[in-house]
Coordinates of N, CA, C and O and ligand atoms in Angstrom, one line a residue:
M868 N -2.6 8.3 16.4 CA -2.5 7.5 17.0 C -3.2 6.1 16.9 O -4.4 6.3 16.2
L869 N -2.8 4.9 17.5 CA -3.3 3.9 17.2 C -3.8 3.3 18.5 O -3.0 2.9 19.3
N870 N -4.9 3.3 18.8 CA -5.7 3.0 20.0 C -6.4 1.5 19.9 O -7.1 1.5 19.3
V871 N -6.0 0.5 20.9 CA -6.6 -0.9 20.9 C -7.3 -1.2 21.8 O -6.5 -0.9 23.2
I872 N -8.5 -1.6 22.0 CA -9.4 -2.2 23.0 C -9.0 -3.6 23.2 O -9.4 -4.0 22.0
L873 N -8.5 -4.2 24.0 CA -8.5 -5.5 24.2 C -9.4 -6.0 24.9 O -9.5 -5.7 26.3
C874 N -10.0 -7.0 24.2 CA -11.5 -7.8 25.1 C -11.0 -9.1 25.0 O -10.6 -9.5 24.1
G875 N -11.6 -9.6 26.1 CA -11.5 -11.3 26.0 C -11.9 -11.8 27.7 O -11.7 -10.8 28.4
A876 N -12.1 -13.0 28.0 CA -12.4 -13.3 29.2 C -11.2 -13.2 29.9 O -10.1 -13.3 29.3
P877 N -11.3 -13.4 31.2 CA -10.1 -13.6 32.2 C -9.2 -14.9 31.4 O -9.8 -15.7 31.2
G878 N -8.0 -14.6 31.4 CA -7.1 -15.7 31.0 C -7.1 -15.9 29.4 O -6.5 -16.8 28.9
S879 N -7.7 -15.0 28.8 CA -7.6 -15.0 27.5 C -6.2 -14.6 26.6 O -5.9 -14.8 25.4
G880 N -5.4 -14.0 27.4 CA -3.9 -13.7 27.1 C -4.1 -11.9 26.6 O -3.2 -11.7 26.0
K881 N -4.9 -11.5 27.4 CA -5.0 -9.9 27.2 C -3.5 -9.3 27.6 O -2.9 -8.2 26.7
G882 N -2.9 -9.8 28.6 CA -1.8 -9.2 29.2 C -0.5 -9.3 28.6 O 0.4 -8.8 28.0
T883 N -0.4 -10.9 28.1 CA 0.6 -11.1 27.1 C 1.0 -10.5 25.9 O 2.0 -10.3 25.5
Q884 N -0.4 -10.6 25.2 CA -0.5 -9.8 23.8 C -0.1 -8.4 24.0 O 0.5 -7.5 23.3
S885 N -0.6 -7.8 25.0 CA -0.2 -6.2 25.3 C 1.3 -6.1 25.3 O 1.7 -5.1 24.7
E886 N 1.8 -6.8 25.7 CA 3.5 -6.8 25.6 C 4.1 -6.9 24.6 O 5.1 -6.2 24.2
F887 N 3.4 -7.9 23.6 CA 4.0 -8.2 22.3 C 3.5 -6.8 21.5 O 4.4 -6.3 20.7
I888 N 2.4 -6.6 21.5 CA 1.9 -5.3 21.2 C 2.9 -3.8 21.3 O 3.6 -3.0 20.8
V889 N 3.0 -3.7 22.7 CA 3.9 -2.6 23.2 C 5.4 -2.6 22.6 O 5.9 -1.8 22.2
K890 N 5.8 -3.9 22.4 CA 7.4 -4.1 21.9 C 7.4 -3.6 20.5 O 8.3 -3.1 19.9
K891 N 6.5 -4.3 19.7 CA 6.5 -3.8 18.3 C 6.1 -2.3 17.8 O 6.6 -1.9 17.0
Y892 N 5.0 -2.0 18.7 CA 4.3 -0.7 18.2 C 4.6 0.7 19.1 O 4.0 1.6 18.9
G893 N 5.0 0.2 20.3 CA 5.5 1.3 21.3 C 4.1 2.3 21.8 O 4.4 3.2 22.1
L894 N 3.2 1.4 22.1 CA 2.2 2.0 22.6 C 2.2 1.9 24.0 O 2.9 1.2 24.6
N895 N 1.2 2.9 24.6 CA 1.0 2.6 26.1 C 0.3 1.5 26.6 O -0.7 1.4 25.9
H896 N 0.5 1.1 27.5 CA -0.5 -0.4 28.0 C -1.1 0.1 29.4 O -0.3 0.7 30.2
L897 N -2.6 0.5 29.0 CA -3.2 0.6 30.5 C -3.9 -0.5 30.9 O -5.0 -1.0 30.1
S898 N -3.7 -1.5 31.6 CA -4.2 -2.5 32.4 C -4.8 -1.9 33.6 O -4.4 -1.6 34.5
T899 N -6.5 -1.9 33.7 CA -7.4 -1.6 34.5 C -6.7 -2.3 35.7 O -7.0 -2.0 36.8
G900 N -7.0 -4.0 35.5 CA -6.5 -4.8 36.7 C -5.4 -4.2 37.4 O -5.3 -4.4 38.5
D901 N -4.3 -3.8 36.5 CA -2.9 -3.7 37.3 C -3.3 -2.3 38.1 O -2.4 -2.1 39.2
A902 N -4.1 -1.4 37.5 CA -4.2 0.0 38.0 C -4.7 -0.2 39.4 O -4.5 0.3 40.5
L903 N -5.8 -1.2 39.6 CA -6.7 -1.7 40.5 C -5.8 -2.2 41.7 O -5.9 -1.7 43.0
R904 N -5.0 -2.9 41.1 CA -3.9 -3.9 42.2 C -2.9 -3.0 42.8 O -2.8 -3.3 43.9
A905 N -2.7 -1.9 42.1 CA -1.5 -1.2 42.9 C -2.4 -0.1 43.6 O -1.8 0.2 44.7
E906 N -3.6 0.0 43.5 CA -4.5 1.0 44.2 C -4.4 0.3 45.9 O -4.4 0.5 46.7
I907 N -4.7 -1.1 45.4 CA -5.0 -2.3 46.6 C -3.8 -2.3 47.7 O -3.8 -2.1 48.8
K908 N -2.7 -2.3 46.7 CA -1.3 -2.5 47.5 C -0.9 -1.4 48.5 O -0.4 -1.2 49.5
S909 N -1.2 -0.1 48.0 CA -1.0 1.0 48.8 C -1.8 1.0 49.9 O -1.3 2.1 50.9
G910 N -3.0 0.2 50.2 CA -3.4 0.4 51.4 C -4.6 1.5 51.6 O -5.0 1.4 52.9
S911 N -4.6 2.2 50.6 CA -5.6 3.0 51.0 C -7.2 2.6 51.4 O -7.5 1.3 51.1
A912 N -8.1 3.5 51.9 CA -9.4 3.2 52.0 C -9.8 2.5 50.6 O -10.8 1.6 50.6
L913 N -9.9 3.3 49.6 CA -10.3 3.2 48.2 C -9.7 1.7 48.0 O -10.5 0.7 47.2
G914 N -8.4 1.3 48.1 CA -7.9 0.1 47.8 C -8.5 -0.9 48.7 O -9.2 -2.1 48.2
K915 N -9.1 -0.7 49.9 CA -9.8 -2.0 50.6 C -11.0 -2.0 50.2 O -11.6 -3.4 49.9
E916 N -11.7 -1.1 49.8 CA -13.1 -1.2 48.7 C -13.0 -2.0 47.7 O -13.9 -3.0 47.6
I917 N -12.0 -1.7 47.0 CA -11.8 -2.4 45.7 C -11.6 -3.9 45.9 O -11.9 -4.7 45.1
D918 N -10.7 -4.1 46.8 CA -10.1 -5.5 47.3 C -11.5 -6.3 47.5 O -11.2 -7.7 47.0
A919 N -12.3 -5.9 48.2 CA -13.4 -6.7 48.6 C -14.0 -7.0 47.3 O -14.8 -8.1 47.2
I920 N -14.1 -6.2 46.4 CA -15.2 -6.5 45.3 C -14.1 -7.4 44.3 O -14.7 -8.5 43.8
I921 N -12.8 -7.3 44.0 CA -12.2 -8.0 43.3 C -11.8 -9.2 43.4 O -12.1 -10.4 42.9
S922 N -11.8 -9.6 45.0 CA -11.6 -10.9 45.7 C -13.0 -11.7 45.0 O -12.7 -12.9 45.6
K923 N -14.0 -10.9 45.0 CA -15.2 -12.0 44.7 C -15.4 -12.2 43.3 O -16.3 -13.0 43.1
G924 N -14.7 -11.8 42.3 CA -14.7 -11.8 40.9 C -15.9 -10.5 40.3 O -16.4 -11.0 39.4
N925 N -16.2 -9.8 41.1 CA -17.0 -8.7 40.7 C -16.6 -7.7 40.2 O -15.1 -7.5 40.1
L926 N -17.3 -6.4 39.6 CA -16.6 -5.6 38.9 C -16.6 -4.1 39.5 O -17.7 -4.3 40.6
V927 N -15.8 -3.6 39.7 CA -15.6 -2.2 40.2 C -16.6 -1.3 39.9 O -16.8 -1.6 38.4
P928 N -17.4 -0.5 40.3 CA -18.3 0.3 39.8 C -17.9 1.2 38.6 O -16.9 1.6 38.7
D929 N -18.7 1.5 37.8 CA -18.4 1.8 36.6 C -17.7 3.2 36.4 O -17.0 3.7 36.0
Q930 N -18.8 4.1 37.2 CA -17.9 5.6 37.5 C -16.6 5.6 38.1 O -15.9 6.4 37.4
K931 N -16.3 4.9 39.2 CA -14.7 4.6 39.4 C -14.0 4.6 38.3 O -12.8 5.1 38.1
M932 N -14.2 3.5 37.6 CA -13.4 3.2 36.4 C -13.4 4.1 35.2 O -12.4 4.7 34.7
I933 N -14.3 5.0 34.9 CA -14.4 6.0 34.1 C -13.5 7.1 34.3 O -12.8 7.9 33.7
D934 N -13.7 7.6 35.7 CA -12.8 8.6 36.6 C -11.4 8.3 36.2 O -10.6 8.9 35.8
L935 N -11.1 7.1 36.3 CA -9.7 6.3 36.3 C -9.1 6.8 34.9 O -8.1 7.4 34.5
I936 N -9.9 6.3 33.8 CA -9.5 6.4 32.6 C -9.4 7.9 32.2 O -8.6 8.3 31.5
E937 N -10.4 8.8 32.6 CA -10.7 10.1 32.2 C -9.1 10.6 32.9 O -8.6 11.4 32.3
H938 N -8.6 10.5 34.3 CA -7.8 11.0 34.6 C -6.4 10.4 33.7 O -5.4 11.5 33.5
Y939 N -6.4 9.3 33.3 CA -5.1 8.7 32.3 C -5.1 9.7 31.2 O -4.0 10.1 30.8
L940 N -6.3 9.8 30.5 CA -6.3 10.6 29.4 C -5.6 11.8 29.5 O -5.0 12.4 28.6
D941 N -6.2 12.4 30.7 CA -5.7 13.9 30.9 C -4.3 13.9 31.2 O -3.6 15.3 30.9
N942 N -3.7 12.8 31.5 CA -2.3 12.9 31.9 C -1.2 12.4 30.9 O -0.2 12.0 31.1
L943 N -1.9 11.9 29.7 CA -1.0 11.4 28.4 C 0.1 12.5 28.2 O -0.1 13.6 28.0
Q944 N 1.3 11.7 27.8 CA 2.5 12.6 27.2 C 1.8 12.8 25.8 O 1.3 12.1 25.2
K945 N 2.4 13.8 25.3 CA 2.1 14.5 23.8 C 2.7 13.6 22.8 O 2.0 13.4 22.0
D946 N 3.6 12.8 23.1 CA 4.3 11.9 22.0 C 3.8 10.4 22.0 O 4.3 9.7 21.5
C947 N 2.9 10.3 22.5 CA 2.2 9.0 22.9 C 1.5 8.3 21.5 O 0.8 9.3 21.0
K948 N 2.0 7.3 21.4 CA 2.0 6.7 19.9 C 0.3 6.2 20.1 O 0.0 6.0 19.0
G949 N 0.0 5.9 21.1 CA -1.5 5.0 21.1 C -1.6 4.5 22.4 O -0.6 4.5 22.8
I950 N -2.8 3.8 22.8 CA -3.0 3.3 23.9 C -3.8 2.1 23.7 O -4.4 1.8 22.9
I951 N -3.0 0.9 24.3 CA -3.8 -0.3 24.8 C -4.8 -0.3 26.0 O -4.3 -0.4 27.0
F952 N -6.0 -0.5 25.6 CA -6.9 -0.3 26.7 C -7.2 -1.8 26.9 O -7.9 -2.6 26.5
D953 N -6.3 -2.2 28.3 CA -6.3 -4.1 28.5 C -7.6 -4.1 29.8 O -7.0 -3.6 30.9
G954 N -8.7 -4.6 29.5 CA -9.6 -4.8 30.5 C -10.3 -3.5 30.7 O -11.3 -3.3 31.9
F955 N -10.6 -2.6 29.7 CA -11.5 -1.7 29.9 C -12.0 -1.3 28.5 O -11.0 -1.2 27.6
P956 N -13.0 -1.1 27.9 CA -14.5 -1.1 28.9 C -14.6 -2.5 29.1 O -14.9 -3.4 28.3
R957 N -15.3 -2.7 30.1 CA -16.0 -3.9 30.6 C -17.4 -3.9 30.8 O -18.1 -5.0 31.0
T958 N -17.9 -3.0 30.6 CA -19.5 -2.8 30.5 C -20.1 -1.8 29.4 O -18.9 -0.9 29.1
V959 N -21.2 -2.0 29.0 CA -21.7 -1.1 28.1 C -21.8 0.3 28.3 O -21.2 1.2 27.4
E960 N -21.8 0.5 29.8 CA -21.9 1.9 30.3 C -20.6 2.4 29.8 O -20.4 3.7 29.5
Q961 N -19.5 1.8 30.4 CA -18.0 2.2 30.5 C -17.7 2.4 28.6 O -17.1 3.5 28.6
A962 N -18.2 1.6 27.8 CA -17.9 1.8 26.4 C -18.6 3.0 25.9 O -18.1 3.8 25.2
K963 N -19.8 3.3 26.6 CA -20.7 4.5 25.9 C -19.4 5.7 26.5 O -19.2 6.8 25.8
A964 N -18.9 5.8 27.9 CA -18.2 6.7 28.3 C -16.9 6.8 27.7 O -16.5 7.9 27.4
L965 N -16.2 6.0 27.4 CA -15.1 6.1 26.3 C -15.2 6.4 25.3 O -14.3 7.4 24.9
G966 N -16.2 6.0 24.6 CA -16.5 6.7 23.4 C -16.4 8.4 23.3 O -16.0 8.9 22.6
I967 N -17.4 8.9 24.3 CA -17.5 10.2 24.6 C -15.9 11.1 24.8 O -15.6 11.7 24.4
L968 N -15.1 10.4 25.9 CA -14.0 10.5 26.3 C -12.8 10.7 24.9 O -12.4 11.7 25.0
L969 N -13.0 10.0 24.3 CA -12.1 9.8 23.0 C -12.5 10.6 22.0 O -11.7 11.6 21.4
E970 N -13.8 11.0 21.9 CA -14.2 11.9 21.0 C -14.0 13.2 21.2 O -13.4 13.9 20.1
K971 N -14.1 13.5 22.5 CA -13.7 14.9 22.8 C -12.4 15.0 22.5 O -11.8 16.4 22.3
R972 N -11.4 14.2 22.7 CA -10.0 14.3 22.4 C -9.7 14.1 20.6 O -8.2 13.8 20.6
N973 N -10.6 13.8 19.8 CA -10.3 13.5 18.5 C -9.6 12.1 18.4 O -8.6 12.0 17.6
M974 N -9.9 11.2 19.5 CA -9.2 10.1 19.6 C -10.2 9.0 18.7 O -11.3 8.8 19.2
K975 N -9.8 7.7 18.5 CA -10.6 6.6 17.9 C -10.0 5.4 18.3 O -8.7 5.3 18.8
A976 N -10.7 4.2 18.6 CA -10.1 2.8 19.2 C -10.8 1.9 18.4 O -11.9 1.8 17.9
I977 N -9.9 0.6 18.1 CA -10.5 -0.3 17.5 C -10.6 -1.6 18.7 O -9.9 -1.6 19.7
M978 N -11.5 -2.2 18.5 CA -11.7 -3.7 19.6 C -10.9 -4.6 18.8 O -11.2 -5.3 17.9
L979 N -10.1 -5.7 19.8 CA -9.6 -6.8 19.2 C -10.3 -7.7 20.2 O -10.1 -7.5 21.5
D980 N -11.1 -8.6 20.0 CA -11.6 -9.8 20.8 C -10.9 -11.0 20.7 O -11.1 -11.7 19.5
M981 N -10.5 -11.2 21.8 CA -9.6 -12.5 22.0 C -10.6 -13.7 22.5 O -11.1 -13.6 23.6
L982 N -10.9 -14.4 21.4 CA -11.9 -15.5 21.8 C -11.1 -16.9 22.1 O -10.3 -17.4 21.6
V983 N -11.3 -17.5 23.3 CA -10.6 -18.8 23.9 C -11.7 -19.6 24.7 O -12.7 -19.0 25.1
E984 N -11.5 -20.8 24.2 CA -12.6 -21.6 24.9 C -12.4 -21.8 26.1 O -11.4 -21.7 26.8
E985 N -13.8 -22.1 27.1 CA -13.6 -22.0 28.2 C -12.7 -23.0 29.2 O -12.3 -22.7 30.1
E986 N -12.8 -24.1 28.5 CA -12.0 -24.9 29.1 C -10.1 -24.7 29.4 O -9.9 -24.9 30.5
E987 N -10.0 -24.1 28.2 CA -8.6 -23.7 28.1 C -8.1 -22.4 29.1 O -7.6 -22.2 29.5
I988 N -9.4 -21.8 29.0 CA -9.0 -20.5 30.0 C -9.1 -21.0 31.4 O -8.3 -20.3 32.3
I989 N -10.0 -21.9 32.2 CA -9.9 -22.4 33.5 C -8.4 -23.0 33.4 O -8.1 -22.7 34.7
T990 N -8.0 -23.8 32.8 CA -6.7 -24.5 32.9 C -5.8 -23.4 32.9 O -5.0 -23.5 33.8
R991 N -5.9 -22.3 32.1 CA -4.8 -21.2 32.0 C -4.7 -20.5 33.5 O -3.6 -20.1 34.1
L992 N -6.0 -20.3 34.1 CA -6.2 -19.2 35.3 C -5.5 -20.4 36.5 O -5.0 -19.6 37.3
L993 N -6.1 -21.3 36.3 CA -5.6 -22.3 37.6 C -4.1 -22.4 37.6 O -3.5 -22.6 38.8
N994 N -3.6 -22.3 36.3 CA -1.7 -22.4 36.5 C -1.5 -21.1 36.9 O -0.3 -21.1 37.6
R995 N -2.0 -20.2 36.4 CA -1.3 -19.1 36.7 C -1.5 -18.6 38.1 O -0.5 -18.5 38.8
G996 N -2.8 -19.4 38.7 CA -2.8 -19.0 40.1 C -1.8 -19.5 41.1 O -1.4 -19.1 42.4
K997 N -1.1 -20.8 40.5 CA 0.0 -21.3 41.3 C 1.3 -20.2 41.8 O 1.9 -20.6 42.5
T998 N 1.2 -19.2 40.7 CA 2.5 -18.6 40.9 C 2.1 -17.0 41.0 O 2.8 -16.0 41.5
S999 N 0.7 -16.7 40.9 CA 0.4 -15.3 40.4 C 0.4 -14.3 41.9 O 0.6 -13.2 42.1
G1000 N 0.0 -15.1 42.8 CA -0.4 -14.4 44.1 C -1.8 -13.8 43.9 O -1.9 -13.1 45.0
R1001 N -2.6 -13.8 42.8 CA -3.6 -13.3 42.8 C -4.8 -13.8 43.5 O -5.2 -15.0 43.2
A1002 N -5.2 -13.1 44.4 CA -6.5 -13.6 45.3 C -7.8 -13.9 44.3 O -8.5 -14.9 44.9
D1003 N -7.8 -13.6 43.0 CA -9.0 -14.2 42.3 C -8.5 -15.2 41.4 O -9.4 -15.4 40.6
D1004 N -7.4 -15.8 41.5 CA -6.9 -16.8 40.6 C -7.4 -18.5 41.2 O -6.5 -19.1 41.3
N1005 N -8.6 -18.2 41.7 CA -9.0 -19.5 42.6 C -10.2 -20.1 41.7 O -10.9 -19.2 41.1
Y1006 N -10.3 -21.3 42.0 CA -11.5 -22.2 41.0 C -12.8 -21.3 41.3 O -13.3 -20.9 40.2
E1007 N -13.2 -21.0 42.4 CA -14.7 -20.4 42.8 C -14.8 -18.8 41.9 O -15.7 -18.6 41.4
T1008 N -13.7 -18.0 42.2 CA -13.5 -16.7 41.8 C -13.5 -16.9 40.0 O -13.8 -15.9 39.6
I1009 N -12.6 -17.9 39.7 CA -12.5 -17.7 37.9 C -13.9 -18.1 37.6 O -14.3 -17.4 36.6
K1010 N -14.8 -18.8 38.3 CA -16.0 -19.3 37.8 C -17.0 -18.0 37.7 O -17.6 -17.9 36.7
Q1011 N -16.6 -17.3 38.8 CA -17.7 -16.1 39.1 C -17.1 -15.0 37.9 O -17.8 -14.3 37.0
R1012 N -15.8 -14.7 37.6 CA -15.4 -13.9 36.6 C -15.9 -14.3 35.2 O -16.2 -13.3 34.4
I1013 N -15.9 -15.7 35.0 CA -16.4 -15.7 33.7 C -17.7 -15.5 33.4 O -18.0 -15.1 32.2
K1014 N -18.5 -15.7 34.4 CA -20.0 -15.9 34.4 C -20.3 -14.2 34.2 O -20.9 -13.6 33.3
V1015 N -19.4 -13.2 34.7 CA -19.6 -11.9 34.9 C -19.1 -11.5 33.3 O -19.7 -10.5 32.6
F1016 N -17.9 -12.0 32.8 CA -17.7 -11.6 31.4 C -18.8 -11.8 30.5 O -18.8 -11.3 29.7
H1017 N -19.4 -13.2 30.6 CA -20.4 -13.5 29.7 C -21.8 -12.6 29.7 O -22.2 -12.2 28.5
E1018 N -22.0 -12.1 31.0 CA -23.5 -11.3 31.1 C -23.2 -10.1 30.8 O -24.0 -9.4 30.5
V1019 N -22.0 -9.5 31.4 CA -21.9 -8.0 31.4 C -20.6 -7.5 30.3 O -21.0 -6.7 29.9
T1020 N -19.8 -8.2 30.1 CA -18.8 -7.6 29.2 C -19.2 -8.0 27.6 O -18.7 -7.3 26.9
H1021 N -19.6 -9.4 27.6 CA -19.5 -9.9 26.4 C -20.6 -8.9 25.5 O -20.1 -8.5 24.3
P1022 N -21.5 -8.2 26.1 CA -22.4 -7.2 25.2 C -21.4 -6.1 24.7 O -21.9 -5.3 23.6
V1023 N -20.4 -5.7 25.6 CA -19.6 -4.8 24.8 C -19.0 -5.0 23.5 O -18.8 -4.1 22.7
C1024 N -18.6 -6.2 23.1 CA -18.2 -6.7 21.8 C -19.3 -6.5 21.0 O -19.0 -6.0 19.8
D1025 N -20.7 -6.8 21.3 CA -21.6 -6.6 20.0 C -21.6 -4.9 19.8 O -21.7 -4.5 18.8
Y1026 N -21.5 -4.1 21.0 CA -21.5 -2.6 20.8 C -20.2 -2.3 19.7 O -20.8 -1.3 18.9
Y1027 N -19.2 -2.5 19.8 CA -17.9 -2.6 18.9 C -18.6 -3.0 17.4 O -18.2 -2.4 16.7
M1028 N -19.2 -4.4 17.5 CA -19.6 -4.7 16.2 C -20.5 -4.0 15.4 O -20.2 -3.8 14.3
L1029 N -21.5 -3.4 16.0 CA -22.2 -2.6 15.6 C -21.7 -1.3 15.1 O -22.3 -1.0 13.8
Q1030 N -20.6 -0.9 15.7 CA -19.8 0.4 15.1 C -18.9 0.2 14.1 O -18.0 1.0 13.7
H1031 N -18.8 -1.1 13.6 CA -17.9 -1.6 12.5 C -16.5 -1.6 12.9 O -15.5 -0.8 12.1
N1032 N -16.2 -1.7 14.4 CA -14.9 -1.2 14.9 C -14.3 -2.6 15.4 O -13.7 -2.4 16.6
Y1033 N -14.7 -3.7 14.9 CA -14.5 -5.1 15.9 C -13.8 -6.1 15.0 O -14.0 -6.2 13.8
F1034 N -12.7 -6.5 15.6 CA -11.8 -7.8 14.9 C -11.8 -9.0 16.1 O -11.5 -8.5 17.0
A1035 N -12.2 -10.3 15.5 CA -11.8 -11.3 16.3 C -10.9 -11.9 16.0 O -10.4 -12.0 14.8
I1036 N -10.3 -12.3 17.0 CA -8.8 -13.2 17.3 C -9.1 -14.6 17.7 O -9.7 -14.6 18.9
N1037 N -8.7 -15.3 17.3 CA -8.7 -16.7 17.6 C -7.1 -17.0 18.6 O -6.0 -17.1 18.4
G1038 N -7.7 -17.0 20.1 CA -6.7 -17.0 21.1 C -6.2 -18.3 21.5 O -5.8 -18.5 22.6
N1039 N -6.7 -19.3 20.8 CA -6.6 -20.9 21.3 C -5.6 -21.6 21.2 O -5.0 -22.3 22.0
N1040 N -4.3 -20.9 20.6 CA -3.4 -21.5 20.0 C -2.2 -20.7 20.5 O -2.3 -20.2 21.5
S1041 N -0.8 -20.8 19.9 CA 0.3 -20.1 21.0 C 0.3 -18.7 21.2 O -0.7 -18.0 20.2
M1042 N 1.0 -18.3 21.5 CA 1.1 -16.9 22.1 C 1.4 -16.3 20.7 O 0.9 -15.2 20.1
E1043 N 2.3 -16.7 20.0 CA 3.0 -16.3 18.6 C 1.7 -16.2 17.7 O 1.9 -15.2 16.9
D1044 N 0.9 -17.5 17.6 CA 0.2 -17.6 16.6 C -0.9 -16.3 16.8 O -1.2 -15.8 15.8
T1045 N -1.1 -16.2 17.9 CA -2.5 -15.0 18.3 C -1.9 -13.7 18.0 O -2.5 -12.7 17.4
F1046 N -0.4 -13.4 18.4 CA 0.1 -12.1 17.9 C 0.3 -11.9 16.5 O 0.0 -10.9 15.8
A1047 N 0.5 -12.9 16.0 CA 0.4 -12.8 14.2 C -0.8 -12.4 13.7 O -0.8 -11.6 12.7
Q1048 N -2.0 -12.5 14.3 CA -3.1 -12.3 13.8 C -3.1 -10.8 14.2 O -4.1 -10.0 13.2
I1049 N -3.1 -10.8 15.1 CA -3.1 -9.0 15.7 C -2.4 -8.1 14.9 O -2.7 -6.9 14.8
D1050 N -1.2 -8.7 14.8 CA -0.2 -8.0 13.8 C -0.7 -7.4 12.4 O -0.6 -6.3 12.2
T1051 N -1.4 -8.5 12.0 CA -1.8 -8.1 10.7 C -2.9 -6.9 10.8 O -2.8 -6.5 9.8
I1052 N -3.8 -7.3 11.6 CA -4.9 -6.2 11.8 C -4.3 -4.7 12.1 O -4.6 -3.8 11.3
L1053 N -3.3 -4.7 13.2 CA -3.0 -3.6 13.5 C -1.8 -2.9 12.3 O -1.8 -1.6 12.1
Q1054 N -1.3 -3.3 11.3 CA -0.6 -3.1 10.6 C -1.6 -2.8 9.4 O -1.2 -1.3 8.6
L1055 N -2.7 -3.3 9.1 CA -3.8 -2.7 8.2 C -4.2 -1.5 8.7 O -4.5 -0.6 7.9
V1056 N -4.6 -1.1 10.1 CA -5.4 -0.1 10.4 C -4.5 1.0 10.8 O -4.8 2.2 10.6
S1057 N -3.1 0.7 10.8 CA -2.1 2.0 11.1 C -1.8 2.4 9.8 O -0.9 3.5 9.7
K1058 N -2.3 1.7 8.4 CA -1.3 2.6 7.1 C -2.1 3.7 7.0 O -3.4 4.1 7.2
Ligands
ADP628 P1 -8.6 -10.7 34.0 O1 -8.9 -10.0 32.9 O2 -8.0 -12.1 34.3 O3 -10.0 -11.0 35.0 P2 -7.9 -8.1 35.1 O4 -6.5 -7.8 35.9 O5 -8.1 -7.4 33.9 O6 -7.9 -9.7 35.1 O7 -9.1 -7.6 36.3 C1 -9.1 -8.2 37.7 C2 -10.4 -7.6 38.2 O8 -10.2 -6.1 38.3 C3 -11.7 -8.0 37.6 O9 -12.2 -9.1 37.6 C4 -12.6 -6.8 38.3 O10 -13.0 -7.2 39.5 C5 -11.6 -5.7 38.0 N1 -11.7 -4.6 37.0 C6 -10.7 -4.5 36.1 N2 -11.0 -3.6 35.0 C7 -12.3 -3.4 35.2 C8 -13.2 -2.6 34.7 N3 -13.0 -1.8 33.4 N4 -14.6 -2.3 35.4 C9 -14.8 -3.0 36.4 N5 -13.9 -3.6 36.9 C10 -12.9 -3.9 36.5

């Protein structure tokens, strides 16, 4: 199995690159942001709780996210070629828990870290906000999400770096240029 953790600030292109990876490698795409937004849309009590957190640009508690991932892994189809983890792990606690969940299932994952300049990120998210309908794509919330990314999520990259399981991607240029870098790495590791 080829399991990929896509890390990167909000707006770094994780969703777009996931689509490219799915198309070429046939992996499952697990976007925790999409899963949480689906829960909000369902109108459940849990969804309301999550909505209050996401719309402020903060993170959903670790245990809720870990439970979501465990449930996903328990229900994986037998012929699954691999998983793209888009938006998880976002804290070192989540990274440690994922390590244990994967190890139990004899699975491994590599991290691809999408590096994009902050100015570019803000421009992309404000543009996306015009059409995305996402409550968190406004200037105030974007600033908070970037802050949370630097303070809480960035240490997750160091965690994978220490495990020699880390690849940096320059995500500042075109989508195609970014995917070319990702493709080279995925071809190498899937050999
Ligand atoms: P982006 O990467 O553009 O911020 P996502 O769709 O990945 O967008 O996530 C949107 C929001 O969902 C996050 O700001 C956070 O509130 C919540 N979220 C997503 N994944 C996680 C996670 N692994 N842990 C905690 N909260 C999460």
